[in-house]
GROMACS .gro file of C-alpha atoms in nm:
model
  210
    1MET     CA    1  -3.640  -2.524   1.097
    2LYS     CA    2  -3.829  -2.271   1.303
    3LEU     CA    3  -3.682  -1.923   1.287
    4ILE     CA    4  -3.562  -1.923   1.650
    5ASP     CA    5  -3.393  -2.261   1.598
    6ALA     CA    6  -3.233  -2.131   1.279
    7LEU     CA    7  -3.103  -1.817   1.450
    8ASN     CA    8  -2.960  -2.022   1.736
    9TRP     CA    9  -2.785  -2.241   1.477
   10ARG     CA   10  -2.631  -1.955   1.280
   11TYR     CA   11  -2.313  -1.767   1.358
   12ALA     CA   12  -2.071  -1.560   1.155
   13ALA     CA   13  -1.848  -1.832   1.011
   14LYS     CA   14  -1.482  -1.734   1.012
   15ARG     CA   15  -1.376  -2.012   0.777
   16MET     CA   16  -1.570  -2.186   0.501
   17ASN     CA   17  -1.501  -2.511   0.319
   18GLY     CA   18  -1.558  -2.403  -0.042
   19GLN     CA   19  -1.862  -2.627  -0.091
   20LYS     CA   20  -2.115  -2.484  -0.336
   21VAL     CA   21  -2.455  -2.386  -0.206
   22PRO     CA   22  -2.732  -2.542  -0.419
   23HIS     CA   23  -2.893  -2.305  -0.667
   24GLU     CA   24  -3.238  -2.348  -0.511
   25LYS     CA   25  -3.114  -2.237  -0.169
   26ILE     CA   26  -2.945  -1.929  -0.315
   27GLU     CA   27  -3.266  -1.841  -0.500
   28ASN     CA   28  -3.471  -1.883  -0.182
   29ILE     CA   29  -3.237  -1.651   0.006
   30LEU     CA   30  -3.249  -1.393  -0.273
   31GLU     CA   31  -3.628  -1.409  -0.300
   32ALA     CA   32  -3.667  -1.363   0.076
   33THR     CA   33  -3.434  -1.064   0.050
   34ARG     CA   34  -3.632  -0.921  -0.241
   35LEU     CA   35  -3.945  -0.940  -0.026
   36SER     CA   36  -3.779  -0.761   0.265
   37ALA     CA   37  -3.927  -0.450   0.421
   38SER     CA   38  -3.820  -0.115   0.278
   39SER     CA   39  -3.926   0.241   0.358
   40MET     CA   40  -4.209   0.332   0.121
   41GLY     CA   41  -4.125   0.013  -0.068
   42LEU     CA   42  -3.865   0.193  -0.282
   43GLN     CA   43  -3.574  -0.051  -0.225
   44PRO     CA   44  -3.300   0.201  -0.313
   45TYR     CA   45  -3.020  -0.050  -0.355
   46THR     CA   46  -2.893  -0.332  -0.574
   47ILE     CA   47  -2.775  -0.675  -0.460
   48LEU     CA   48  -2.484  -0.811  -0.661
   49VAL     CA   49  -2.433  -1.188  -0.657
   50VAL     CA   50  -2.066  -1.273  -0.702
   51GLU     CA   51  -1.991  -1.640  -0.766
   52ASN     CA   52  -1.701  -1.602  -1.008
   53GLU     CA   53  -1.381  -1.718  -0.837
   54ASP     CA   54  -1.155  -1.475  -1.023
   55VAL     CA   55  -1.367  -1.179  -0.921
   56ARG     CA   56  -1.371  -1.296  -0.559
   57LYS     CA   57  -0.991  -1.327  -0.565
   58LYS     CA   58  -0.973  -0.965  -0.681
   59LEU     CA   59  -1.208  -0.862  -0.402
   60GLN     CA   60  -1.018  -1.039  -0.124
   61PRO     CA   61  -0.742  -0.775  -0.079
   62ALA     CA   62  -1.014  -0.507  -0.065
   63ALA     CA   63  -1.168  -0.703   0.224
   64TYR     CA   64  -0.843  -0.716   0.421
   65ASN     CA   65  -0.776  -1.070   0.293
   66GLN     CA   66  -1.059  -1.226   0.489
   67PRO     CA   67  -1.066  -1.594   0.385
   68GLN     CA   68  -1.446  -1.616   0.351
   69ILE     CA   69  -1.426  -1.400   0.040
   70VAL     CA   70  -1.270  -1.687  -0.154
   71GLU     CA   71  -1.378  -1.984   0.060
   72SER     CA   72  -1.749  -1.902   0.032
   73SER     CA   73  -1.981  -2.020  -0.240
   74HIS     CA   74  -2.135  -1.681  -0.320
   75LEU     CA   75  -2.089  -1.322  -0.211
   76LEU     CA   76  -2.385  -1.087  -0.187
   77VAL     CA   77  -2.271  -0.727  -0.218
   78PHE     CA   78  -2.534  -0.481  -0.101
   79ALA     CA   79  -2.484  -0.156  -0.291
   80ALA     CA   80  -2.696   0.148  -0.207
   81TRP     CA   81  -2.794   0.405  -0.465
   82ASP     CA   82  -2.550   0.694  -0.473
   83ASN     CA   83  -2.847   0.927  -0.506
   84VAL     CA   84  -3.227   0.902  -0.508
   85THR     CA   85  -3.376   1.092  -0.800
   86GLU     CA   86  -3.711   1.186  -0.948
   87ALA     CA   87  -3.649   0.926  -1.219
   88HIS     CA   88  -3.620   0.656  -0.951
   89VAL     CA   89  -3.951   0.766  -0.801
   90ASP     CA   90  -4.132   0.767  -1.134
   91GLU     CA   91  -3.998   0.422  -1.227
   92TYR     CA   92  -4.121   0.288  -0.892
   93LEU     CA   93  -4.464   0.443  -0.937
   94LYS     CA   94  -4.499   0.286  -1.281
   95ASN     CA   95  -4.421  -0.051  -1.124
   96ILE     CA   96  -4.690   0.004  -0.860
   97ALA     CA   97  -4.943   0.109  -1.125
   98ASN     CA   98  -4.868  -0.193  -1.343
   99THR     CA   99  -4.863  -0.440  -1.055
  100ARG     CA  100  -5.181  -0.319  -0.885
  101GLY     CA  101  -5.373  -0.212  -1.192
  102VAL     CA  102  -5.415   0.149  -1.080
  103THR     CA  103  -5.356   0.480  -1.255
  104LEU     CA  104  -5.052   0.700  -1.202
  105GLU     CA  105  -5.292   0.983  -1.123
  106SER     CA  106  -5.420   0.792  -0.820
  107LEU     CA  107  -5.064   0.783  -0.684
  108GLU     CA  108  -5.001   1.157  -0.691
  109ALA     CA  109  -5.021   1.199  -0.312
  110PHE     CA  110  -4.777   0.912  -0.264
  111ARG     CA  111  -4.549   1.063  -0.528
  112ALA     CA  112  -4.548   1.390  -0.337
  113SER     CA  113  -4.434   1.205  -0.022
  114LEU     CA  114  -4.152   1.036  -0.211
  115MET     CA  115  -4.049   1.362  -0.373
  116GLY     CA  116  -4.018   1.508  -0.025
  117ILE     CA  117  -3.724   1.272   0.020
  118VAL     CA  118  -3.578   1.362  -0.319
  119ASN     CA  119  -3.608   1.738  -0.276
  120GLY     CA  120  -3.569   1.768   0.101
  121ARG     CA  121  -3.232   1.599   0.151
  122THR     CA  122  -2.879   1.638   0.022
  123THR     CA  123  -2.732   1.374  -0.208
  124GLU     CA  124  -2.527   1.233   0.078
  125GLN     CA  125  -2.829   1.223   0.310
  126LYS     CA  126  -3.022   1.032   0.044
  127HIS     CA  127  -2.737   0.785   0.006
  128GLU     CA  128  -2.722   0.732   0.382
  129TRP     CA  129  -3.098   0.670   0.385
  130ALA     CA  130  -3.058   0.422   0.097
  131ALA     CA  131  -2.778   0.246   0.286
  132ARG     CA  132  -3.004   0.202   0.590
  133GLN     CA  133  -3.267   0.046   0.364
  134ALA     CA  134  -3.002  -0.190   0.225
  135TYR     CA  135  -2.921  -0.297   0.580
  136ILE     CA  136  -3.283  -0.399   0.639
  137ALA     CA  137  -3.259  -0.633   0.340
  138PHE     CA  138  -2.917  -0.746   0.462
  139GLY     CA  139  -3.070  -0.861   0.790
  140THR     CA  140  -3.344  -1.046   0.606
  141ALA     CA  141  -3.081  -1.224   0.396
  142ILE     CA  142  -2.896  -1.338   0.709
  143ALA     CA  143  -3.215  -1.482   0.859
  144ALA     CA  144  -3.315  -1.643   0.530
  145ALA     CA  145  -2.975  -1.811   0.499
  146ALA     CA  146  -3.014  -1.949   0.852
  147VAL     CA  147  -3.352  -2.099   0.764
  148GLU     CA  148  -3.188  -2.264   0.461
  149GLN     CA  149  -2.902  -2.384   0.689
  150VAL     CA  150  -2.653  -2.193   0.479
  151ASP     CA  151  -2.377  -2.020   0.670
  152ALA     CA  152  -2.361  -1.646   0.625
  153THR     CA  153  -2.082  -1.413   0.728
  154PRO     CA  154  -2.177  -1.044   0.748
  155MET     CA  155  -1.887  -0.819   0.647
  156GLU     CA  156  -1.833  -0.449   0.696
  157GLY     CA  157  -1.456  -0.485   0.702
  158PHE     CA  158  -1.369  -0.385   0.347
  159LYS     CA  159  -1.261  -0.083   0.146
  160PRO     CA  160  -1.575   0.039  -0.030
  161GLU     CA  161  -1.392   0.244  -0.292
  162ALA     CA  162  -1.186  -0.058  -0.396
  163VAL     CA  163  -1.489  -0.287  -0.409
  164ASP     CA  164  -1.678  -0.026  -0.611
  165GLU     CA  165  -1.395  -0.006  -0.862
  166ILE     CA  166  -1.362  -0.383  -0.903
  167LEU     CA  167  -1.737  -0.426  -0.953
  168ASN     CA  168  -1.769  -0.111  -1.166
  169LEU     CA  169  -2.034   0.032  -0.935
  170LYS     CA  170  -1.972   0.406  -0.974
  171VAL     CA  171  -2.097   0.419  -1.331
  172GLN     CA  172  -2.410   0.239  -1.214
  173GLY     CA  173  -2.479   0.501  -0.950
  174LEU     CA  174  -2.407   0.255  -0.668
  175ARG     CA  175  -2.185   0.238  -0.361
  176SER     CA  176  -2.111  -0.084  -0.172
  177VAL     CA  177  -2.222  -0.074   0.192
  178THR     CA  178  -2.197  -0.432   0.318
  179ILE     CA  179  -2.115  -0.786   0.205
  180LEU     CA  180  -2.264  -1.123   0.295
  181ALA     CA  181  -2.055  -1.435   0.230
  182LEU     CA  182  -2.267  -1.749   0.181
  183GLY     CA  183  -2.131  -2.100   0.210
  184TYR     CA  184  -2.067  -2.378   0.458
  185ARG     CA  185  -1.857  -2.361   0.772
  186ASP     CA  186  -1.522  -2.539   0.800
  187ALA     CA  187  -1.565  -2.669   1.154
  188GLU     CA  188  -1.208  -2.798   1.173
  189LYS     CA  189  -1.053  -2.459   1.098
  190ASP     CA  190  -1.308  -2.234   1.265
  191PHE     CA  191  -1.269  -2.211   1.642
  192LEU     CA  192  -1.615  -2.057   1.673
  193ALA     CA  193  -1.796  -2.343   1.501
  194THR     CA  194  -1.868  -2.520   1.829
  195ALA     CA  195  -1.872  -2.217   2.057
  196LYS     CA  196  -2.189  -2.127   2.244
  197LYS     CA  197  -2.377  -1.827   2.113
  198VAL     CA  198  -2.333  -1.519   2.332
  199ARG     CA  199  -2.602  -1.253   2.335
  200ARG     CA  200  -2.726  -1.003   2.592
  201HIS     CA  201  -2.996  -1.138   2.821
  202LYS     CA  202  -3.340  -1.027   2.709
  203ASP     CA  203  -3.402  -0.859   3.047
  204HIS     CA  204  -3.106  -0.630   2.973
  205LEU     CA  205  -3.168  -0.587   2.601
  206ILE     CA  206  -3.546  -0.538   2.600
  207GLN     CA  207  -3.734  -0.274   2.795
  208LYS     CA  208  -4.111  -0.290   2.817
  209VAL     CA  209  -4.279   0.047   2.837
  210ALA     CA  210  -4.587   0.046   3.063
   0.00000   0.00000   0.00000
C-alpha cells in the first residue's frame, strides 16, 4: 500500500479481536521504528515489546482498563531515558566509530555538541527531551503498522508510575511515556471501524510562507 492509502486506512482501534500479528510484520514495524529519525541520532529511549498475556493483564488496570491492552497482539511501550549521561554519549560515539570505521578522535567536535545537552540541562529537562525523541519513533511505528495493515492504537491514557513498576523500568533508568497496542480491529464491537476519517482540511492546517 502507498503511505497515503495506508494512513487513510488506519485509525485508533477501540476494540481488537485478539488475533496474533505475524512475526514478520512485527519485525518490520520494529525495524522501521529503529530507523526512525532522532536528534543527533542518539535515540535516548527503549522500546519494550510486551506479548505475554499475564503481563498485559497486569498492565490493564494501569491503563484505566482499556480493552486493547489485553485484546491486542503486542504492546510497544516507549520508555524514555530518565537521564542522559556522559556514559550514554560515549557508548553512542563508539557505535558510530565502529559502524563507520572512523576514530573516536575524529568525533570530538560532535562529542562536544552532545555534551552540551548533558551538561547544559537539568535531569528533568533531559528526560523531557528524550521523551520527545521517543515520540518521533512512536509516530514512525504508527505509520509502519499502517503500511503492514496492522491496527495500532496510540495510548497516553495510563499511569506511568504503575507501568514503570510492573515492567521494572526504574532500575533500568527508564520512564514509560507512551504505549502502542498492535493487533487487528474487531469491526463488530468497534463503532469507529467503519466511520469516516475526520481531519482538519489542509487549507486550515497548512500555511505556506511566501
